[in-house]
GROMACS .gro file of C-alpha atoms in nm:
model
  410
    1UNK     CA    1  -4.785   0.666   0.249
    2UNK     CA    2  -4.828   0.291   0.274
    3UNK     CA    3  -4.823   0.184   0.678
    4UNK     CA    4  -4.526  -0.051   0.699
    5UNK     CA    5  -4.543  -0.040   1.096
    6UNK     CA    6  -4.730  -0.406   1.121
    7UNK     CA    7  -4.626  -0.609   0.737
    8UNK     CA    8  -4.348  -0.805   0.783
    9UNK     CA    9  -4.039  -0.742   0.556
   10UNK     CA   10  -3.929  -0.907   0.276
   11UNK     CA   11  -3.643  -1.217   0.404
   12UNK     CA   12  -3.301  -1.115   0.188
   13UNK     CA   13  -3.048  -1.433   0.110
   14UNK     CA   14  -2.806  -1.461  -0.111
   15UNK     CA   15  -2.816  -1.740  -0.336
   16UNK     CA   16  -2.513  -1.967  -0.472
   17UNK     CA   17  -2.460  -2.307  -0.620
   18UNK     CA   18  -2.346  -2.393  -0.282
   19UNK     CA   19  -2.726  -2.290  -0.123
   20UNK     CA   20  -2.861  -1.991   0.036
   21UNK     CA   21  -2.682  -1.776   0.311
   22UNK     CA   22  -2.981  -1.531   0.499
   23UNK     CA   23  -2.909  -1.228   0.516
   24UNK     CA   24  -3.052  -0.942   0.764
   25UNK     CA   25  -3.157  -0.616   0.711
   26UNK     CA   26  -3.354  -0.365   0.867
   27UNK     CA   27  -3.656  -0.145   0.701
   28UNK     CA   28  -3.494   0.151   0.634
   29UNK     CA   29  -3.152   0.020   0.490
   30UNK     CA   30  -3.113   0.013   0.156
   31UNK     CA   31  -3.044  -0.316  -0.046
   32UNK     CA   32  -2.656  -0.156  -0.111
   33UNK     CA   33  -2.641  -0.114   0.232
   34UNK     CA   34  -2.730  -0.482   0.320
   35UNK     CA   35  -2.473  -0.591   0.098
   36UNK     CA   36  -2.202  -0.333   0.180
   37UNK     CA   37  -2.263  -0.476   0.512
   38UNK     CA   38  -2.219  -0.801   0.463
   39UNK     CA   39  -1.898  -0.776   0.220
   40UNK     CA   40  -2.128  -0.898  -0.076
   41UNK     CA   41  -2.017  -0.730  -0.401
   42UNK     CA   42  -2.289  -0.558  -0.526
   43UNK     CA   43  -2.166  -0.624  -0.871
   44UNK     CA   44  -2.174  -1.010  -0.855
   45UNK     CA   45  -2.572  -1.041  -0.767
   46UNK     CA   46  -2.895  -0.990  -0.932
   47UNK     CA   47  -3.201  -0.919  -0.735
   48UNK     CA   48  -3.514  -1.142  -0.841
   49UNK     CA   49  -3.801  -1.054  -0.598
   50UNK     CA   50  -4.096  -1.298  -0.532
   51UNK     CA   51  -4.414  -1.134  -0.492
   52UNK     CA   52  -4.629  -1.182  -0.168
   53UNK     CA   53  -4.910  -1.287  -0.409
   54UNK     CA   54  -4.741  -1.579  -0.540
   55UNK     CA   55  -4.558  -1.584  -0.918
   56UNK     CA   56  -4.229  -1.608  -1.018
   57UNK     CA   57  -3.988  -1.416  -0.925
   58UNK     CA   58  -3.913  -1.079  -1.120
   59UNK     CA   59  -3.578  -0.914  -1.212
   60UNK     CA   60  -3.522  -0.632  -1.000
   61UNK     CA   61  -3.270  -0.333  -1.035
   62UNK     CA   62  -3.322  -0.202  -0.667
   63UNK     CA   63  -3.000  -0.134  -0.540
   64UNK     CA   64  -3.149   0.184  -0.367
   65UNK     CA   65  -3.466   0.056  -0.217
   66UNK     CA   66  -3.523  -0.002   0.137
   67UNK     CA   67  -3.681  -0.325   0.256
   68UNK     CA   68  -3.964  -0.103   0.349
   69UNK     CA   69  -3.980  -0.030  -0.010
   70UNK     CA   70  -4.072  -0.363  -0.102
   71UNK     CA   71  -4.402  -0.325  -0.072
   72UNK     CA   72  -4.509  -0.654  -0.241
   73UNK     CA   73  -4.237  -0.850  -0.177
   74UNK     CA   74  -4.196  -1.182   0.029
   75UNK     CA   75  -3.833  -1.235  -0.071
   76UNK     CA   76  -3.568  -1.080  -0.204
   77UNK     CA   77  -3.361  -1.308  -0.373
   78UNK     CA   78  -2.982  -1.194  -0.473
   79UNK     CA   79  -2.863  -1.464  -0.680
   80UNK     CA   80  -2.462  -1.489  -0.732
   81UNK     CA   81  -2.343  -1.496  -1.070
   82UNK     CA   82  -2.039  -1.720  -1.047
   83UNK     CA   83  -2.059  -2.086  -0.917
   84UNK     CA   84  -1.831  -2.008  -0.624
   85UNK     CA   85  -1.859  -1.965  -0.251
   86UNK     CA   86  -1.885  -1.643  -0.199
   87UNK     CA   87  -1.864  -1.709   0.205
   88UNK     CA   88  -1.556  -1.952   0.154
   89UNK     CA   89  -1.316  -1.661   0.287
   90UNK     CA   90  -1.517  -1.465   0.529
   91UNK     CA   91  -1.324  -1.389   0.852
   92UNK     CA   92  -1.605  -1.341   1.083
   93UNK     CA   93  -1.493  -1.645   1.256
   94UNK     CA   94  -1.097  -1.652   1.340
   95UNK     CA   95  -0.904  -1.837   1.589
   96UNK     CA   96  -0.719  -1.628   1.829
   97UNK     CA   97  -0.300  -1.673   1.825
   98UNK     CA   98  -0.216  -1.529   2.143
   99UNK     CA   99   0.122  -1.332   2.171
  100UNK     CA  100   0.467  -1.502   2.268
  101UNK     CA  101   0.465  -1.206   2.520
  102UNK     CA  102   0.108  -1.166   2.671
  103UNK     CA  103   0.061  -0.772   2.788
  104UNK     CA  104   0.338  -0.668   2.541
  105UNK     CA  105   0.067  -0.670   2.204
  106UNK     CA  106   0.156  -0.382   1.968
  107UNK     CA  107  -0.049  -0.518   1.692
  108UNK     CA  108  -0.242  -0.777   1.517
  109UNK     CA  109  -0.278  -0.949   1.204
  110UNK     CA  110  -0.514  -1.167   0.999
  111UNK     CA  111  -0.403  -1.462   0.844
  112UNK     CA  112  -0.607  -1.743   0.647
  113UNK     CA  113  -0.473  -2.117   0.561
  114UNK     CA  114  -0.616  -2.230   0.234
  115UNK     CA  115  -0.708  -2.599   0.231
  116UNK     CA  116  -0.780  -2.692  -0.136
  117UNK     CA  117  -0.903  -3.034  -0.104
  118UNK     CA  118  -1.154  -2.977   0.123
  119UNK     CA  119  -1.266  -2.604  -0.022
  120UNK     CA  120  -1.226  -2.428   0.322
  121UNK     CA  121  -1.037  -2.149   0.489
  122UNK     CA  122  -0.913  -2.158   0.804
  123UNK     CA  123  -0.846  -1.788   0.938
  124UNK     CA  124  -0.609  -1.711   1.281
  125UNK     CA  125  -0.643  -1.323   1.424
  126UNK     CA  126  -0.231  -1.356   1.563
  127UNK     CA  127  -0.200  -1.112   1.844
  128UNK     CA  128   0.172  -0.963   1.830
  129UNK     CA  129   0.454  -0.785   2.076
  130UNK     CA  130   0.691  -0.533   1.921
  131UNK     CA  131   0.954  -0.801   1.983
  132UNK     CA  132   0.770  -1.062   1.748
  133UNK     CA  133   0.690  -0.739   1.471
  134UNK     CA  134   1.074  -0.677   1.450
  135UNK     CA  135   1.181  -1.068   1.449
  136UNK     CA  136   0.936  -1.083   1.155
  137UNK     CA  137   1.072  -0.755   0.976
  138UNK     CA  138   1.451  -0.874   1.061
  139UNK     CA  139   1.378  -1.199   0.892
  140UNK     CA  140   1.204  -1.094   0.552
  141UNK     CA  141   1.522  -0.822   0.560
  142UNK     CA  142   1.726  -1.036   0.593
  143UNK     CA  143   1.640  -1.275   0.315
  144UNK     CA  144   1.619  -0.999   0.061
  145UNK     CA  145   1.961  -0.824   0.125
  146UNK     CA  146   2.118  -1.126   0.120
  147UNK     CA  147   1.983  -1.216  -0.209
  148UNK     CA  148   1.986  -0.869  -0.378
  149UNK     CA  149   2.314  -0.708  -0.180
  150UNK     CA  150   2.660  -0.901  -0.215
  151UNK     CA  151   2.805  -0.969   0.111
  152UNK     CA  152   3.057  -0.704   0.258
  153UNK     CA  153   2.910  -0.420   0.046
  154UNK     CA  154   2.795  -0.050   0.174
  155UNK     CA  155   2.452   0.026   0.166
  156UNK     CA  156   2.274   0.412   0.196
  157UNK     CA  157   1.958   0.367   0.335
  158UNK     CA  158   1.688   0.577   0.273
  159UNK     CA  159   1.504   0.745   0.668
  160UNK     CA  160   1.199   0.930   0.728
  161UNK     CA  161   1.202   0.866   1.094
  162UNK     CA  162   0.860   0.667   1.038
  163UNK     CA  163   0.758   0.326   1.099
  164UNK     CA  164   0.914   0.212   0.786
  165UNK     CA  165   1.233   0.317   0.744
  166UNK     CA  166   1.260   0.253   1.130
  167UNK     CA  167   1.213  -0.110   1.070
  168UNK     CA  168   1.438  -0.113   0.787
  169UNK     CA  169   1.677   0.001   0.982
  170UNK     CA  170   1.616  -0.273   1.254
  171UNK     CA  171   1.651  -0.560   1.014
  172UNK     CA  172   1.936  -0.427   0.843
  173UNK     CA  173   2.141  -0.434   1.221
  174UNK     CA  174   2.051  -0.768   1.302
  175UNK     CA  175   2.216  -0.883   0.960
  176UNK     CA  176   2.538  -1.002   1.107
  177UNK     CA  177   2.576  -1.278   0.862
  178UNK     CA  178   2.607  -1.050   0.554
  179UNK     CA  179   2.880  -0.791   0.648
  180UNK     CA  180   2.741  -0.512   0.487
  181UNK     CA  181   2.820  -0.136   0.553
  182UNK     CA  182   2.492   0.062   0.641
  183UNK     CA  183   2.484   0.476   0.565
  184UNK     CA  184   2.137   0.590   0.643
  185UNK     CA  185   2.044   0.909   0.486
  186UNK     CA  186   1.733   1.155   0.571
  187UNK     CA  187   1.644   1.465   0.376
  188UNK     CA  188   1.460   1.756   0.429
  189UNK     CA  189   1.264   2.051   0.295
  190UNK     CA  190   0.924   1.985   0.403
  191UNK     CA  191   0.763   2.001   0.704
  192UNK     CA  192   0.703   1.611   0.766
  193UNK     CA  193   1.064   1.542   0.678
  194UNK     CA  194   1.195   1.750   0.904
  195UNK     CA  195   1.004   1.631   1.197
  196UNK     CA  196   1.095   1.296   1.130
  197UNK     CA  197   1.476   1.410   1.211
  198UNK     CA  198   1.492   1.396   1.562
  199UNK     CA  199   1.350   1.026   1.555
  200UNK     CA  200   1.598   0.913   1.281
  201UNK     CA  201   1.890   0.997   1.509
  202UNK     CA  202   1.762   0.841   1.797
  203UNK     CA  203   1.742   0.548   1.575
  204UNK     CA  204   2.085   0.557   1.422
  205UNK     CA  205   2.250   0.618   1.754
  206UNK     CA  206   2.071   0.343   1.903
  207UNK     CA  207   2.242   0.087   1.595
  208UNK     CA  208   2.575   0.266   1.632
  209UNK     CA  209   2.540   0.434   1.304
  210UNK     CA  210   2.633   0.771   1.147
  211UNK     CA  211   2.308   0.957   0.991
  212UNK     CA  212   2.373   1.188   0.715
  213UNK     CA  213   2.089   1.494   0.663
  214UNK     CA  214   2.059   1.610   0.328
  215UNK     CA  215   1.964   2.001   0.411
  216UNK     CA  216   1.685   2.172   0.228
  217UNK     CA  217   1.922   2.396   0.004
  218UNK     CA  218   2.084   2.028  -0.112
  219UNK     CA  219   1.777   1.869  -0.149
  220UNK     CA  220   1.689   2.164  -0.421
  221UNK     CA  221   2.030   2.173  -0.570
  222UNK     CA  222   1.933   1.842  -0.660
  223UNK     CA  223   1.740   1.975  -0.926
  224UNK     CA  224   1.871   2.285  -0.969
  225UNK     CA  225   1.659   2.508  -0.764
  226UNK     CA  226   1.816   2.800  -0.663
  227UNK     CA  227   1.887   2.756  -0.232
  228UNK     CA  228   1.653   3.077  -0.191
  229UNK     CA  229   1.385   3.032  -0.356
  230UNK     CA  230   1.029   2.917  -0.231
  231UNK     CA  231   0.967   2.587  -0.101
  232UNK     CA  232   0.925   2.233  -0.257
  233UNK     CA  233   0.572   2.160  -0.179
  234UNK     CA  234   0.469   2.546  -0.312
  235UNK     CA  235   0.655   2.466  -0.633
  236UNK     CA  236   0.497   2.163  -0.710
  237UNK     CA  237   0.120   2.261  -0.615
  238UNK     CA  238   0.152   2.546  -0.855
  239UNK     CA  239   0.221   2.394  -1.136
  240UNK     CA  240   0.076   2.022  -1.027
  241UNK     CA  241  -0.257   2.088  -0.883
  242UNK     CA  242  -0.443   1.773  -0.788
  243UNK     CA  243  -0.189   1.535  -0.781
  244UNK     CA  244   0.063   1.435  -0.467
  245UNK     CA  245   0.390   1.569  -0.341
  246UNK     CA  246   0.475   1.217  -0.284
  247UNK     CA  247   0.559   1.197  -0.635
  248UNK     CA  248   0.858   1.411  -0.666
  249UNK     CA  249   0.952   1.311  -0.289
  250UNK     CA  250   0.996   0.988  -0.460
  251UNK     CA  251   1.240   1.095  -0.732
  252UNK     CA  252   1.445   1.374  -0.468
  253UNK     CA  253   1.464   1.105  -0.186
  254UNK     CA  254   1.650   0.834  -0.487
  255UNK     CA  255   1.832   1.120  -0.644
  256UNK     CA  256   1.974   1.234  -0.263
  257UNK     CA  257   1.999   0.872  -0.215
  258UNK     CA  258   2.213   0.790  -0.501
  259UNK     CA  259   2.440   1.119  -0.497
  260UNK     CA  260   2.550   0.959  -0.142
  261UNK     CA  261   2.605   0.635  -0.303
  262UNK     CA  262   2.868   0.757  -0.564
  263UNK     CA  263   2.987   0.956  -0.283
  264UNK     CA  264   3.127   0.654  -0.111
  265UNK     CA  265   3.187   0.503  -0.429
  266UNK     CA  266   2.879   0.199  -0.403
  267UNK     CA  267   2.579   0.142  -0.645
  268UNK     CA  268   2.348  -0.036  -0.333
  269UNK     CA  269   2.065   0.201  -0.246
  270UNK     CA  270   1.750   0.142  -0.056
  271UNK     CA  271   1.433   0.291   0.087
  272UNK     CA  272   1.160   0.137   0.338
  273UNK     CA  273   0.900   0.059   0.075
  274UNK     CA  274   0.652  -0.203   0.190
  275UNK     CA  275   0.416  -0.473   0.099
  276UNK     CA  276   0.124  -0.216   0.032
  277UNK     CA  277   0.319   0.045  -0.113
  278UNK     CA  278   0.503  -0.172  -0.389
  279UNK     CA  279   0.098  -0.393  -0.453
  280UNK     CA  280  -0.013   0.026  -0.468
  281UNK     CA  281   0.261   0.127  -0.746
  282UNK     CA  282   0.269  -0.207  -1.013
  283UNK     CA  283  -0.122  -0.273  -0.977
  284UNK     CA  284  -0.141   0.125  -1.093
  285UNK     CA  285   0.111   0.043  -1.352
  286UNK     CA  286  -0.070  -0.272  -1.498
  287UNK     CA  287  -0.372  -0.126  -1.489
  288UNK     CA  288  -0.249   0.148  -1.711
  289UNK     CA  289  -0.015  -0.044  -1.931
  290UNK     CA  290   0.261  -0.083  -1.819
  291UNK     CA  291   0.485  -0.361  -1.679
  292UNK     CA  292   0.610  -0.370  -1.343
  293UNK     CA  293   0.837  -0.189  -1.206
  294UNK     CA  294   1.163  -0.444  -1.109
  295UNK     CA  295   1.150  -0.511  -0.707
  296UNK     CA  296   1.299  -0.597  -0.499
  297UNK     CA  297   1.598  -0.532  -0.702
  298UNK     CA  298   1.556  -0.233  -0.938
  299UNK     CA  299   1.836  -0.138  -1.158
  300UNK     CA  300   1.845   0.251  -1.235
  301UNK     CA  301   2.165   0.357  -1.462
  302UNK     CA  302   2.452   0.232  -1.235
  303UNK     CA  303   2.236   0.252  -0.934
  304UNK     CA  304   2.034  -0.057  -0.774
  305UNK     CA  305   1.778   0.051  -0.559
  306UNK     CA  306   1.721  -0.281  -0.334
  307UNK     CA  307   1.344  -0.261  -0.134
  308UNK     CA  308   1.380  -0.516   0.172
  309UNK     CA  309   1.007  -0.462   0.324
  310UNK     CA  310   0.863  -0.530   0.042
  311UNK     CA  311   0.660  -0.841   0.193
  312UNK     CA  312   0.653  -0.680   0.509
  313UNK     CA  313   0.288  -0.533   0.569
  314UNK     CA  314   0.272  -0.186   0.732
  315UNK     CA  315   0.080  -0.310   1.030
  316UNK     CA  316   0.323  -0.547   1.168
  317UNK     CA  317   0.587  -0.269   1.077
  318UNK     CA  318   0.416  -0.023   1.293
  319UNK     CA  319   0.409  -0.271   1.554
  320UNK     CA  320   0.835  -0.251   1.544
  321UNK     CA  321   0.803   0.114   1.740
  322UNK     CA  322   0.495   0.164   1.792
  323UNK     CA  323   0.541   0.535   1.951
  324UNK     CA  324   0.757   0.630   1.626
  325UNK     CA  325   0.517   0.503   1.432
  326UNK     CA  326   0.224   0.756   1.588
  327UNK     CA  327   0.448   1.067   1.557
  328UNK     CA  328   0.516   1.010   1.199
  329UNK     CA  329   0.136   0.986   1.142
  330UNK     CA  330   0.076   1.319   1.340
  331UNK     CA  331   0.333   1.480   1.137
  332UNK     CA  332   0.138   1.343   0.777
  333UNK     CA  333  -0.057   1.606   0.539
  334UNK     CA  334  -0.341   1.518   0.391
  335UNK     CA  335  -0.311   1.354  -0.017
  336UNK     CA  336  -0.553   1.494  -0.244
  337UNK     CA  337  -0.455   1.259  -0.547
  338UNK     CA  338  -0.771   1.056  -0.655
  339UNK     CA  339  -0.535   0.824  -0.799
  340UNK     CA  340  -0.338   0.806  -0.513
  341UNK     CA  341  -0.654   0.748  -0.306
  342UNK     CA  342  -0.814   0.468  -0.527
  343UNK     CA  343  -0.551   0.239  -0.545
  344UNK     CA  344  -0.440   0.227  -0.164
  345UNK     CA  345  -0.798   0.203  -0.114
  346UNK     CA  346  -0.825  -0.104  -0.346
  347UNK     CA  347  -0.494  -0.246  -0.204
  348UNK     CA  348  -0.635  -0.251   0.178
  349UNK     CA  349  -0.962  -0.404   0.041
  350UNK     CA  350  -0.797  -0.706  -0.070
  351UNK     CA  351  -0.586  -0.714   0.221
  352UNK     CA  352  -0.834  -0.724   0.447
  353UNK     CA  353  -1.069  -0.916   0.298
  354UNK     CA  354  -0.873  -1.156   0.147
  355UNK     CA  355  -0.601  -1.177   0.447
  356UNK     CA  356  -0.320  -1.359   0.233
  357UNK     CA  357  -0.352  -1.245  -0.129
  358UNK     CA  358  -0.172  -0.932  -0.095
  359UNK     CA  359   0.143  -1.114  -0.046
  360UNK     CA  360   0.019  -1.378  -0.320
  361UNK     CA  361   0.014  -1.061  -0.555
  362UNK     CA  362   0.310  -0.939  -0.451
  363UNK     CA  363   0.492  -1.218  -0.506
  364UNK     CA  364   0.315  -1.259  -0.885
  365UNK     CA  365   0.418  -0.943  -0.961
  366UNK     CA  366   0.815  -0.939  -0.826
  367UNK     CA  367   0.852  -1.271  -1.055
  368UNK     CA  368   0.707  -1.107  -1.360
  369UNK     CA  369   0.915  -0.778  -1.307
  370UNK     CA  370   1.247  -0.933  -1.277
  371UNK     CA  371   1.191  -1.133  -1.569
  372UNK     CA  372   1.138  -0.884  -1.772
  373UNK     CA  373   1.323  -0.530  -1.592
  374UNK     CA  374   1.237  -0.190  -1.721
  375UNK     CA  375   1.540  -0.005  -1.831
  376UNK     CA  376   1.626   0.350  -1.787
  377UNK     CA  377   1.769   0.573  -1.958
  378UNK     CA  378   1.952   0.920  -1.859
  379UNK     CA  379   1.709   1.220  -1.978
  380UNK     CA  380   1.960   1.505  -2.031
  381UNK     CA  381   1.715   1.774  -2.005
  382UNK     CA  382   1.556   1.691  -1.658
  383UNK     CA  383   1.889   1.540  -1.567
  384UNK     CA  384   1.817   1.209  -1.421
  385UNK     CA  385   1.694   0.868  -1.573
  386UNK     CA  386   1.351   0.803  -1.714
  387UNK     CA  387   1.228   0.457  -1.825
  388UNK     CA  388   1.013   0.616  -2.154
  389UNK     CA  389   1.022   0.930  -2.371
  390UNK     CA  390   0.829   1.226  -2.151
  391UNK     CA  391   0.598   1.416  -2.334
  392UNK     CA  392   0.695   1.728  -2.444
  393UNK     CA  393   0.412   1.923  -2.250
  394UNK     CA  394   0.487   1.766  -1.910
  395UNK     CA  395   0.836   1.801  -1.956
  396UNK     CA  396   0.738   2.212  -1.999
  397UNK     CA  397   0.540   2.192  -1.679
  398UNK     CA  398   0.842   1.977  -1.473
  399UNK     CA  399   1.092   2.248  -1.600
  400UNK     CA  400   0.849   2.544  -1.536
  401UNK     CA  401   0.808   2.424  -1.194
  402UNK     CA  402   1.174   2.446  -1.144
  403UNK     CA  403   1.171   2.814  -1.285
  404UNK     CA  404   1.325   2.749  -1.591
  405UNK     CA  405   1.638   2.587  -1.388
  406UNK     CA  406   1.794   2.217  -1.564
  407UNK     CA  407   1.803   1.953  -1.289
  408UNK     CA  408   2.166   1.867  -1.281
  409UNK     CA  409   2.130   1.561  -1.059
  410UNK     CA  410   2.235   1.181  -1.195
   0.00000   0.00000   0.00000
């Protein structure tokens, strides 16, 4: 074993067109480690190390050596293989936006102003009291609803009880302007759901406003389950190991969501997706061929399902009700999707890195989907709409999972 104890290490910098940004390191971290540290892709450099002897430097594929490892190295060279600035957006160094209300902060958020003539970003760390998290929420509601809902018409809201549809709700009452008709609906059926009950109706009888709870034995009936039979989330692991129950909660809260709609004889649905969420679902889409989905205005058969939080990031929603907020978490089980997984995971990387871009994607992405809407069509066998032909195996598993039942539900 070489003695390491008194050689000095190896000095690690990244190198750009721009010049050379030092990096440190200790002797028993690995190079991937340096990096990971320091928010440098690993993907965008190539190591060239310059022997202690003298020489040029060598091409070196050492993501997994430690600097201890580099025996014979002076420096470790990582240069970047685009002519950018690699630093340009780096939020190490923020200016602090204290709150309107100081003692009152529920949250925080990152924020960055771009200056393109001079190549530099500017980033502000905005401290934030629920008061200032639900002016911000109640604005971006606002704006959507009254582009997306005509005035005077009713609405059935979509309610967990969570941060989300909490918020929702809270922009949606300070909409005076727009004389719409709010019906907030909450299912259950699984254990989260039902926990988030109690909260809902605090909620709605804090905004004056009637919940409606769409029992278990409805919530089945949906798709024709008999009222008896074992639960949702046992159905669906069965036959859909791996994958999320937050898929068919998807389709059973829209289906219970427009069933109240035609009830009261409206087509205006909506549910508290947010900025993350609807980034999550299209860049998942794209990346697997297909458009995006239409938001915040989605058009299902005679249904519209409008999604007013969808440039609303989740932490300045949890920062609306904050104690909400941390019983709906509690209540959570864990998702064992990879898919699921990856893309939220890619999704907060961007956000938080790149504080900004999210809602630069999101916006992209709305402009390109309502151009261009996906249309659905009614699937008679499975009993609701579809937006492309479902293979005949899946469709085998979907209908096995429901016992052999024929979802009935429009």
């Amino acid at each position: 074993m070489t003695d390491t104890s008194s050689r000095a290490l190896p000095t690690v910098s990244v190198v750009t067109s721009h010049g050379r940004q030092p990096l440190n390191g200790t002797a028993d971290e690995r190079l991937i480690d340096i990096l990971n540290r320091n928010r440098v892709p690993w993907s965008a450099v190539a190591a060239y190390v310059v022997p202690e002897s003298g020489g040029d430097p060598r091409l070196s594929p050492s993501l997994d050596r430690t600097l201890a490892e580099f025996e014979d190295a002076s420096e470790i060279l990582l240069y970047f293989n685009r002519n950018v600035n690699p630093f340009n957006f780096s939020i190490e160094d923020f200016k602090i936006i204290e709150s309107d209300d100081p003692g009152a902060e529920a949250t925080e958020y990152v924020y960055q102003r771009l200056d393109n003539e001079s190549g530099t970003a500017e980033s502000f760390l905005k401290k934030l009291s629920p008061e200032e998290c639900r002016q911000i929420i109640a604005d971006r509601v606002g704006d959507t609803v009254r582009a997306h809902v005509p005035q005077g018409a009713d609405l059935v809201v979509g309610v967990s009880g969570g941060g989300d549809s909490n918020a929702l709700l809270y922009g949606l009452s300070q909409l005076s302007d727009h004389g719409i008709t709010v019906h907030p609906v909450i299912l259950k059926g699984i254990p989260d759901w039902d926990a988030g009950v109690p909260r809902a109706q605090a909620l709605c009888e804090k905004y004056g406003l009637e919940l409606t709870v769409v029992e278990a034995a409805e919530v089945k009936e949906l798709l024709g389950i008999p009222a008896d039979s074992v639960d949702l989330i046992d159905r669906f692991e069965r036959e859909f190991q791996g994958d999320d129950f937050e898929f068919l909660g998807t389709l059973l809260i829209r289906l219970a969501l427009s069933k109240a709609a035609r009830d009261i004889g409206t087509s205006y649905i909506a549910t508290g997706v947010n900025l993350e969420d609807i980034v999550c679902e299209n860049l998942f889409r794209v990346t697997t061929g297909l458009k995006p989905a239409a938001f915040p205005a989605r058009g299902i058969g005679e249904t519209t399902l409008v999604l007013p939080l969808w440039l609303c990031p989740k932490r300045i929603i949890d920062g609306c009700f904050p104690k909400f907020s941390l019983e709906n978490y509690d209540a959570r089980y864990p998702c064992f999707s990879l898919g699921r997984n990856l893309y939220y995971s890619v999704v907060y990387a961007m956000q938080s890195q790149f504080p900004g871009y999210l809602e630069q994607v999101a916006r992209g992405l709305s402009q390109l989907s309502m151009k261009d809407p996906v249309e659905y069509t009614y699937n008679e066998q499975l009993g609701f709409h579809v937006e492309r032909t479902v293979p005949f195996p899946l469709l085998r598993r979907f209908q096995k999972m429901l016992s052999g039942a024929t979802a009935s539900a429009g």
